[in-house]
Structures are given as C-alpha cells and as structure tokens.
mmCIF file of C-alpha atoms and ligand atoms in Angstrom:
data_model
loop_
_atom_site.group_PDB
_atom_site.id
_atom_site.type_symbol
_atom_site.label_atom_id
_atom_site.label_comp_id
_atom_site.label_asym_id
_atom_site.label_seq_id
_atom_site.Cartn_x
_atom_site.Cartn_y
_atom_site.Cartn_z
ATOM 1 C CA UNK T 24 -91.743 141.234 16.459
ATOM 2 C CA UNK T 25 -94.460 143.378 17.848
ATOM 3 C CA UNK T 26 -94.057 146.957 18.159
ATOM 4 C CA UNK T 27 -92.544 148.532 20.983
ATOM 5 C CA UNK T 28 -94.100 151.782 22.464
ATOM 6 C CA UNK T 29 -92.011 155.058 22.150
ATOM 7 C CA UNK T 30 -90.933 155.742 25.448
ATOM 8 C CA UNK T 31 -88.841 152.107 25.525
ATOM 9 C CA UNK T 32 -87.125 153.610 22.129
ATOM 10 C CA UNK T 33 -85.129 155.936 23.866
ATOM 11 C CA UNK T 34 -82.687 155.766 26.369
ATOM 12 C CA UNK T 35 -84.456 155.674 29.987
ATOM 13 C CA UNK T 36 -83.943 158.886 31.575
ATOM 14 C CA UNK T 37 -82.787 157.009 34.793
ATOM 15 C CA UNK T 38 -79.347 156.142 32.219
ATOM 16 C CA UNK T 39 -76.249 158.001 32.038
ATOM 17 C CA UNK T 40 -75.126 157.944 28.131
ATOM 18 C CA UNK T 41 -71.588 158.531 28.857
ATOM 19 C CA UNK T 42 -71.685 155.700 31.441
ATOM 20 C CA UNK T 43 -72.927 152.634 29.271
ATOM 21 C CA UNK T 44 -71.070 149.438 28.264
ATOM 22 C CA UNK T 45 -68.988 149.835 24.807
ATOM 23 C CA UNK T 46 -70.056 146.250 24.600
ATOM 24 C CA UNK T 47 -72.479 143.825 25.851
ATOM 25 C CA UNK T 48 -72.054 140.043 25.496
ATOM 26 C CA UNK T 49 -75.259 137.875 26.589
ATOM 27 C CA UNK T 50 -75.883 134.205 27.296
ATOM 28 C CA UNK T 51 -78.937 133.544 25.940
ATOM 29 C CA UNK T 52 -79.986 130.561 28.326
ATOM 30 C CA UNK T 53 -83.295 129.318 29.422
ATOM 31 C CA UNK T 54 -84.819 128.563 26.206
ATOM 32 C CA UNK T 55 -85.878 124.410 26.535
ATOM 33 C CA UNK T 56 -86.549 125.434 29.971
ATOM 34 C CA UNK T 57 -89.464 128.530 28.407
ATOM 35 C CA UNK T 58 -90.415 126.053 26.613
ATOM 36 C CA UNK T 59 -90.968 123.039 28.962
ATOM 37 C CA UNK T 60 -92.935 125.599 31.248
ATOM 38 C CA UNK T 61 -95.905 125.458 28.451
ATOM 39 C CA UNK T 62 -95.459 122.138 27.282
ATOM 40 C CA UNK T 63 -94.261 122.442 24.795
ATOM 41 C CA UNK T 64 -90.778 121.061 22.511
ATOM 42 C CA UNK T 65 -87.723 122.671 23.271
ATOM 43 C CA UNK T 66 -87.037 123.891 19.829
ATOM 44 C CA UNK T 67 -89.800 126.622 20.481
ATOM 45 C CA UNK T 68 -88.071 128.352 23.058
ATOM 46 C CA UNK T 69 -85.198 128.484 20.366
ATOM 47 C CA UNK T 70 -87.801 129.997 18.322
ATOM 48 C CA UNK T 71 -89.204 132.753 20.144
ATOM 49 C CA UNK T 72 -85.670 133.427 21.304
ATOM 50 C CA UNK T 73 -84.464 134.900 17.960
ATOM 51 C CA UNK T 74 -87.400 137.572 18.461
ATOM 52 C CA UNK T 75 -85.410 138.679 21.756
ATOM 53 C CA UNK T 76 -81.849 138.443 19.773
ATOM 54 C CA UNK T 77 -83.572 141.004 17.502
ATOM 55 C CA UNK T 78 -85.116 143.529 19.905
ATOM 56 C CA UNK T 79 -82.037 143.293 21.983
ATOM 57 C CA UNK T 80 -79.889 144.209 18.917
ATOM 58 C CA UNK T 81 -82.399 146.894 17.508
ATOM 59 C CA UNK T 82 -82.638 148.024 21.703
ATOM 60 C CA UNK T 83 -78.806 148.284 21.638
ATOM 61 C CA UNK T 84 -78.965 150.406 18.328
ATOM 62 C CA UNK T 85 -81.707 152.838 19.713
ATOM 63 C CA UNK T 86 -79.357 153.029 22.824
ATOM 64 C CA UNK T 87 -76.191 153.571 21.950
ATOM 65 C CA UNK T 88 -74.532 150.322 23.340
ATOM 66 C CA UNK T 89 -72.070 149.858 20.084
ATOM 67 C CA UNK T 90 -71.066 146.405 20.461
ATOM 68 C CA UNK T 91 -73.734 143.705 21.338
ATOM 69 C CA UNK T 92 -72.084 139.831 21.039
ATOM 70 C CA UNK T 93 -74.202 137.088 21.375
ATOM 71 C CA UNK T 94 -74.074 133.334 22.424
ATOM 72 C CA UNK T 95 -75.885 131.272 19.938
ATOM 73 C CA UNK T 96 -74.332 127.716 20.020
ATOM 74 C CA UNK T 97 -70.787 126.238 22.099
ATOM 75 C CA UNK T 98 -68.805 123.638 21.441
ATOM 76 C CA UNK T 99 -70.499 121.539 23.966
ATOM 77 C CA UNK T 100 -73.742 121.718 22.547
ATOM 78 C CA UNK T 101 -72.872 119.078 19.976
ATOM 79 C CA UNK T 102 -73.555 116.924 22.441
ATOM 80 C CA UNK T 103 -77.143 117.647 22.605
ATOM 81 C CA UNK T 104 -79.902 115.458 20.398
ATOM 82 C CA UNK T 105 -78.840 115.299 16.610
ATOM 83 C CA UNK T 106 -82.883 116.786 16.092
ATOM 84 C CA UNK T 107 -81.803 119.706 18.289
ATOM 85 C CA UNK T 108 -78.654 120.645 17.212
ATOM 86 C CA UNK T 109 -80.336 120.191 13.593
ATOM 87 C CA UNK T 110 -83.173 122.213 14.309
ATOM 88 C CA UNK T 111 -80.640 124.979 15.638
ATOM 89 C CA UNK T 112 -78.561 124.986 12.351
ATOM 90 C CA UNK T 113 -81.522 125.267 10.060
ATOM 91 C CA UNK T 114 -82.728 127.737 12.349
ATOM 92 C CA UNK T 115 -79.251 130.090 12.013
ATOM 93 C CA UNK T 116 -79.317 129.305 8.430
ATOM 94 C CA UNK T 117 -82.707 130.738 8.142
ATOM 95 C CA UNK T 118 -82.419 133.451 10.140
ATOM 96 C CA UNK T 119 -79.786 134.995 8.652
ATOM 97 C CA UNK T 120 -81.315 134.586 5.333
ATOM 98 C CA UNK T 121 -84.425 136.380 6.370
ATOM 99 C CA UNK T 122 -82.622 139.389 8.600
ATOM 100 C CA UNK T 123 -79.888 140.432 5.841
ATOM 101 C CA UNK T 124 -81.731 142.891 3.938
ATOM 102 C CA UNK T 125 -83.213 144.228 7.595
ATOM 103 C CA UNK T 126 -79.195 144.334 8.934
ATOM 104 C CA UNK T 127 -78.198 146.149 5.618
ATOM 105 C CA UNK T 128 -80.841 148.984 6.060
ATOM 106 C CA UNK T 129 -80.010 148.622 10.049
ATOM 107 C CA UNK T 130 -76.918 149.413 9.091
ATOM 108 C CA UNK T 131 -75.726 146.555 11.336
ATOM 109 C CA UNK T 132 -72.033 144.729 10.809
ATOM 110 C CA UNK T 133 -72.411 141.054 11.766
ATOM 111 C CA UNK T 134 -69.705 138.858 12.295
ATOM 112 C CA UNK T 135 -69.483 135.413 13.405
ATOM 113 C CA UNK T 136 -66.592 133.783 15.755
ATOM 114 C CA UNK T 137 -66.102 130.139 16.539
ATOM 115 C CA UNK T 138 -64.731 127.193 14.693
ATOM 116 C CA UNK T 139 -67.106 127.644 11.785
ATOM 117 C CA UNK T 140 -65.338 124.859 9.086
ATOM 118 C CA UNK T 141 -67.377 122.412 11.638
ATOM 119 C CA UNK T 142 -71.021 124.454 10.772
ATOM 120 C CA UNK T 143 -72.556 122.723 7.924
ATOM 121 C CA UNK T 144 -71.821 123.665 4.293
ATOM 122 C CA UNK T 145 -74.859 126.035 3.186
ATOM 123 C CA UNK T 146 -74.775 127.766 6.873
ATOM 124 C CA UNK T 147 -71.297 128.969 6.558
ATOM 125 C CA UNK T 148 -72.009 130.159 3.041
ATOM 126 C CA UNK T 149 -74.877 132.016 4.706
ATOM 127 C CA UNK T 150 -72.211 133.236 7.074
ATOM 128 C CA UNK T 151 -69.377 134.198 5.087
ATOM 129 C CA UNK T 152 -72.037 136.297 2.883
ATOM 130 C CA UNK T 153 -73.423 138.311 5.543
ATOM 131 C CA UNK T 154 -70.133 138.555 6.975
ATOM 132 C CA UNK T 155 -69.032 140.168 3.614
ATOM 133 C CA UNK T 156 -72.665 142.454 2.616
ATOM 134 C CA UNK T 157 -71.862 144.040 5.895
ATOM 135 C CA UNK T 158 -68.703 144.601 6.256
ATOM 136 C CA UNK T 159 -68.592 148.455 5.831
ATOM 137 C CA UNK T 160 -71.387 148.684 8.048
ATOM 138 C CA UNK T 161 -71.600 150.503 11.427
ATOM 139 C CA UNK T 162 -74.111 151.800 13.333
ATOM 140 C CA UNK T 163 -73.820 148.816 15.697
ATOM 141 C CA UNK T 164 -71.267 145.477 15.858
ATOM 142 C CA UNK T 165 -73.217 142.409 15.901
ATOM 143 C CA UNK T 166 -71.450 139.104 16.815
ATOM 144 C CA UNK T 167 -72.532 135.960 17.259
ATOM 145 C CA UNK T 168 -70.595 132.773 18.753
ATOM 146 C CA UNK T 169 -71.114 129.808 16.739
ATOM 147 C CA UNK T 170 -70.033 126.387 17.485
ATOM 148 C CA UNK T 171 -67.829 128.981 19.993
ATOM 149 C CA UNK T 172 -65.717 127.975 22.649
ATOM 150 C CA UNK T 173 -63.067 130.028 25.088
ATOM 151 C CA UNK T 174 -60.468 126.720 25.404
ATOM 152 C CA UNK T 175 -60.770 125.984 21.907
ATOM 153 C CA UNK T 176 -60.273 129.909 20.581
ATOM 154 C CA UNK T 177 -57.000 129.583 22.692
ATOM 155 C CA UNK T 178 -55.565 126.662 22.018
ATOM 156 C CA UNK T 179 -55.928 127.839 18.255
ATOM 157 C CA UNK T 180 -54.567 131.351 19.185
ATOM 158 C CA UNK T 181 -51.763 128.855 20.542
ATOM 159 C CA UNK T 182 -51.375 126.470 17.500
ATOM 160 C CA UNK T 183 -51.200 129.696 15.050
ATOM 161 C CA UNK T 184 -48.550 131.498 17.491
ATOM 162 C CA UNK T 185 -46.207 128.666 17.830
ATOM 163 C CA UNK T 186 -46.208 128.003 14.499
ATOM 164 C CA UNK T 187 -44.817 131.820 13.518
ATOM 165 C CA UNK T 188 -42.054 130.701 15.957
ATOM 166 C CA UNK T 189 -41.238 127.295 14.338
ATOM 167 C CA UNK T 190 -41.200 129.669 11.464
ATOM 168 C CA UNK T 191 -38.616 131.637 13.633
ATOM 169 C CA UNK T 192 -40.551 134.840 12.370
ATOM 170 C CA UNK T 193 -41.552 135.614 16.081
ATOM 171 C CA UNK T 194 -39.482 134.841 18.867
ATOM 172 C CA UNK T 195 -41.178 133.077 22.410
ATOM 173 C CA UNK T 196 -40.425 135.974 24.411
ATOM 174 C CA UNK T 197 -42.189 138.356 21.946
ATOM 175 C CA UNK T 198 -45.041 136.880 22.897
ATOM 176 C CA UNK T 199 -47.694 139.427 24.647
ATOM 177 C CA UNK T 200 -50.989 139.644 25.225
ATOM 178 C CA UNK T 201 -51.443 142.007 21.991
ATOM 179 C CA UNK T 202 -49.880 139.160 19.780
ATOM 180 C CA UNK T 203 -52.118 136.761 21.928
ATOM 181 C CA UNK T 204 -55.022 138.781 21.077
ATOM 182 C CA UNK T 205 -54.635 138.686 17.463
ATOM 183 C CA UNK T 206 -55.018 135.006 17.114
ATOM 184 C CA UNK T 207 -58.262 135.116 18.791
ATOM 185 C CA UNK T 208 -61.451 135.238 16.769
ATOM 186 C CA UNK T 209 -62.500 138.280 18.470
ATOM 187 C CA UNK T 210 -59.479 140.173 17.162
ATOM 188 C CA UNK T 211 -60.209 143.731 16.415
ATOM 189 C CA UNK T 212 -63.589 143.479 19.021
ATOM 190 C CA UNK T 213 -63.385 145.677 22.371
ATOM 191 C CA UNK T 214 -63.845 143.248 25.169
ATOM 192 C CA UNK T 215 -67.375 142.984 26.546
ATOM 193 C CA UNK T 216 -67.998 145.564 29.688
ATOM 194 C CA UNK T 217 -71.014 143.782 31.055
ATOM 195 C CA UNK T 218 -72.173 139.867 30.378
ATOM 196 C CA UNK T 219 -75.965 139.522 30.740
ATOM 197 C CA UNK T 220 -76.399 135.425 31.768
ATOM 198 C CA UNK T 221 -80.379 134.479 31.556
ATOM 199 C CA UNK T 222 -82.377 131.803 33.593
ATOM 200 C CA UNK T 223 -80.122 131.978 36.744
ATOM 201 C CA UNK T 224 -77.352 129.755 35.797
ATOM 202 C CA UNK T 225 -74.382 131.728 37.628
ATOM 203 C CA UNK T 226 -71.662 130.515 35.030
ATOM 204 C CA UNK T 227 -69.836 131.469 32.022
ATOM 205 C CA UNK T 228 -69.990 127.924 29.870
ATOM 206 C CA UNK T 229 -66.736 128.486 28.070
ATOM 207 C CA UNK T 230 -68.204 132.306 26.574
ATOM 208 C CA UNK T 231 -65.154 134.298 25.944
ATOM 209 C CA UNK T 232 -62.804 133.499 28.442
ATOM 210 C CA UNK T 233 -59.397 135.593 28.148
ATOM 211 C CA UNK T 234 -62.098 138.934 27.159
ATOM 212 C CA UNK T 235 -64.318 138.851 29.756
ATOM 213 C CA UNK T 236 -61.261 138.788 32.594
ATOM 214 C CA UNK T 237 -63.001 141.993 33.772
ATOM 215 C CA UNK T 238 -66.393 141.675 32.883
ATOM 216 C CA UNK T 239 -69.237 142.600 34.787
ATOM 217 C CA UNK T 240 -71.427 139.879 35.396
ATOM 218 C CA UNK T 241 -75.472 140.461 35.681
ATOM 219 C CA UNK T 242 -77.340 137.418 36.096
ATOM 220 C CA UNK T 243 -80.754 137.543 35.923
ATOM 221 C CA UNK T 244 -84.328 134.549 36.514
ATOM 222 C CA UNK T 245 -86.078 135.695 33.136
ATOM 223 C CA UNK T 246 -85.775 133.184 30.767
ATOM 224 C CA UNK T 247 -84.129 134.123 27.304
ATOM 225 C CA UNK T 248 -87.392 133.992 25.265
ATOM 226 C CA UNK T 249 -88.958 136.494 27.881
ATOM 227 C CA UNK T 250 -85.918 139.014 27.510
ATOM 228 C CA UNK T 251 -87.153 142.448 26.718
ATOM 229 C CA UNK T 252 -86.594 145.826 26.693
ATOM 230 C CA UNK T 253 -87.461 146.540 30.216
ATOM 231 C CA UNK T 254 -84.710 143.171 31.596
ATOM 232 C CA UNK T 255 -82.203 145.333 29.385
ATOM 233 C CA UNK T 256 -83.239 148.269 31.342
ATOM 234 C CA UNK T 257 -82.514 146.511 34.804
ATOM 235 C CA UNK T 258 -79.057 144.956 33.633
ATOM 236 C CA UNK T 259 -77.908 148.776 32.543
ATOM 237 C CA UNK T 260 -78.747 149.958 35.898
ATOM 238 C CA UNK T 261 -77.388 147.274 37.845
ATOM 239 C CA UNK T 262 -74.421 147.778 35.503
ATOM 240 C CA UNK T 263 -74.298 151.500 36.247
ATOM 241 C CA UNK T 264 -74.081 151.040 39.999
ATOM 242 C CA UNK T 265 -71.249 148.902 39.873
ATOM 243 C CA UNK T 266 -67.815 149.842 40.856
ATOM 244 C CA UNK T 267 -64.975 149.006 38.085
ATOM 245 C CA UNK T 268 -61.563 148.388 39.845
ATOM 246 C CA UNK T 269 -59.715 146.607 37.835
ATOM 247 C CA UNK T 270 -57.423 145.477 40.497
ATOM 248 C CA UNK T 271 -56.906 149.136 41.671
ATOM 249 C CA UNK T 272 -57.725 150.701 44.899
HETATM 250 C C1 IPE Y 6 -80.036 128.337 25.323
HETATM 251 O O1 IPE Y 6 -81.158 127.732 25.867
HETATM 252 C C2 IPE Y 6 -79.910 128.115 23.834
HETATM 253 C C3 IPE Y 6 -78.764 127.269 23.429
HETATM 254 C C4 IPE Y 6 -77.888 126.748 24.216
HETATM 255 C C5 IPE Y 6 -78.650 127.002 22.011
HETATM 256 P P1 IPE Y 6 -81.112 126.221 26.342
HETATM 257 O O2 IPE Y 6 -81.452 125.352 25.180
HETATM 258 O O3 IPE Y 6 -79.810 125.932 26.978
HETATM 259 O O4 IPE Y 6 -82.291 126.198 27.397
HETATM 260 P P2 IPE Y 6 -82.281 125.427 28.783
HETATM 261 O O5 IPE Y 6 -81.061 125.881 29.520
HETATM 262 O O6 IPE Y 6 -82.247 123.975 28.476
HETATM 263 O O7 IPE Y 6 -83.547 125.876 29.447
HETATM 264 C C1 IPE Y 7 -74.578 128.178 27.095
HETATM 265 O O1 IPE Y 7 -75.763 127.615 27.513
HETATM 266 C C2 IPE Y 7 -74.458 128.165 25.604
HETATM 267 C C3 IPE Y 7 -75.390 129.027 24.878
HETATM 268 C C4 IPE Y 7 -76.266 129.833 25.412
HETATM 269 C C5 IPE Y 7 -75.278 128.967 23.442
HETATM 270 P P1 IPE Y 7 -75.868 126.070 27.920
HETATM 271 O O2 IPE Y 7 -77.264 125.831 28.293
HETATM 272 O O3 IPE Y 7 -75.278 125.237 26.854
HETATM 273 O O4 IPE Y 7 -74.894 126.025 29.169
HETATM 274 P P2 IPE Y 7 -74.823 124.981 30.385
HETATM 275 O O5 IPE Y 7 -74.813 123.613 29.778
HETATM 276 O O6 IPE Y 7 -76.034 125.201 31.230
HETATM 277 O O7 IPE Y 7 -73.570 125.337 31.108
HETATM 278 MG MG1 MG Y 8 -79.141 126.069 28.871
#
C-alpha cells in the first residue's frame, strides 16, 4: 500500500465528527471491469482491490467511522467461472493470513457473516481464527460478507425462529423484529448509515437487506480498485448533506 500524505490522515476539516455514519457498508464493484480497461484478467482487479479494502479500513480507523462492513463475495457469485471463484477463495484465504498480525496491532475486530459451512475447509479455519484472535478487539468493527446473501440470512433467521416455536419455547406472536434480528448474522452489528456502491451499478445485489431499510445510498463511477481516500471523502460529504427522515416529517 503506498503511503498516504498527512493531511488525508485526518479527518477533512470540511467534516463534522459528530455527524458521521456509525457504520459504513460498501459494495466493492467494478473490479473485472478495472481490469478489462488495461487488458488485463479479471482476477487483477480482485487484486488491487484488497489494497482499497485496506486503506478504506485503516481510512475509517483514522476517521472515526466505527463500523466499516464490506462485500467480498454473494451467493450469486458461485455462478461465476470455477477459475474465478477459485482465484477469489485463495485470495480471502491469503489475505487474511497475511493481515492478522497487522489487524491485531490495528486493533481491528473482524468478523465474517454469510453461510460460511459452504467456504472451503482451510478458508473457514482461516476465518474462525481471526474471528477468535480478535475478538476483544476494538478500535474499529470490520465485517466482511462471504458467500453472503440478504434472502438467504432470512430465510435462516426464519428456519431457526420457527423451530424455537415447534419447540413451543417461543410463541408466533412473540415474534418481533428484535427476536428477528437475533437470527441474523449481523446480530449484535448497528445497521449501516450510509452504503457506498462502486462502478455505477444503482443496486443493492442481495447486500443486507432487512439492515439497510434506511440506508443512505451513495453511488459513485470510480471503479473499486481506484477507491481512495479522497472517493471516501466525497461519499462523507454527500452523506452529510443528506436529510434522514425516517418516515417522519
Ligand atoms: C466486484 O467486482 C468483486 C466481486 C463481486 C467479487 P466484479 O468482479 O463484480 O467486477 P465487474 O462488476 O465485473 O467489473
Ligand atoms: C455484488 O457485485 C457482489 C459483490 C461486490 C461481492 P456483483 O458484481 O456480483 O453484482 P451484480 O451481479 O452486478 O448485481
Ligand atoms: Mg460486478
């Protein structure tokens, strides 16, 4: 990662502090299409984009945004070429080995939410012990989706809650959205405040869909590898000119 100059290490002046996002979700989208651009394979793009998962993370750390989560792979992107979705396993697996010492003295808490018995063997090992080394940490909440999808986390929020009932240890019309929310993989995770979508695609792809009910959405051109500092900047403000109703008046 190359060095960023001191001014981008501090909150822009321009930013109220009591006014930013508890929590910032991102698609991270645009990365075959980064790569395509210079001709070259897709699974470069998914390279250089862990470089902008990591200043965005370290960014969110220098700026006090608490809570950054992260869309790494969904349920529909099985259904891209075994070499990709191969390539973007190793690649996690990798990753994670490499960052855990630098999350540990980052005093960063990762977690990981998704259907993650489907992730192969060795990456969910990978998972489980980062999960665990940094469980006390928290100077920032790091989570990334992984084999993630909104439907699916429901239907097993659904599948867990009706079998309590069958159970008869919760009763149907105890069911609320606090129960609901416990049986999501998110549980215990503030819902995002602002969703930052890359490469123009002006949709959510099954990312979170019962937390982000109020979300603010910024959608920005710049493709996922060329996220930096200065694209954060430009969501915050956007995100700080914005009105939050939430159905009021
Ligand atoms: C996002 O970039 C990364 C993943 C979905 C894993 P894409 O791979 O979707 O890049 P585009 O959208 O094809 O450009
Ligand atoms: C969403 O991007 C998933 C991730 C960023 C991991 P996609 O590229 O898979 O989404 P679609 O297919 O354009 O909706
Ligand atoms: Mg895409």
């Amino acid at each position: 990662m190359t060095a960023k100059p001191i001014a981008l290490q501090k909150l822009p002046v321009d930013l109220e502090q009591s006014r930013l996002p508890q929590h910032v979700a991102v698609i991270m989208d645009g990365n075959g299409r980064w790569a395509k651009r210079r001709g070259k394979p897709r699974i470069m793009g998914h390279q250089r984009g862990v470089d902008s998962l990591k200043d965005l993370l370290r960014c969110c750390k220098d700026w006090g945004v608490p809570a950054l989560t992260a869309y790494a792979f969904s349920t529909e992107n099985w259904g891209r070429p075994m070499e990709e979705v191969q390539f973007l396993m190793t690649l996690f697996e990798r990753v994670l080995q490499r960052e855990l010492n630098e999350m540990m003295a980052e005093d960063v808490r990762i977690r990981f939410v998704g259907n993650l018995s489907a992730l192969p063997q060795s990456l969910q090992k990978q998972i489980e012990k980062s999960m665990k080394d940094t469980e006390n940490n928290s100077s920032i909440q790091f989570t990334v989706a992984t084999n993630y999808g909104g439907r699916e986390e429901i239907i097993q929020a659904c599948r867990a809650i009706a079998s309590l009932v069958k159970e008869g240890s919760l009763q149907p019309e105890e069911i609320n959205e606090a129960i609901f929310e416990n049986h999501l993989y998110t549980q215990g995770i503030i819902h995002p405040d602002l969703l930052i979508r890359t490469s123009g695609e002006m949709r959510l792809s099954n990312f979170l869909l019962w937390q982000m009910a109020y979300a603010e959405i910024y959608v920005t051109q710049t493709l996922w590898p060329d996220f930096d500092r200065g694209e954060f900047h430009k969501a915050l403000l956007a995100y700080q000119q914005r009105e939050r109703r939430f159905g009021k008046v």
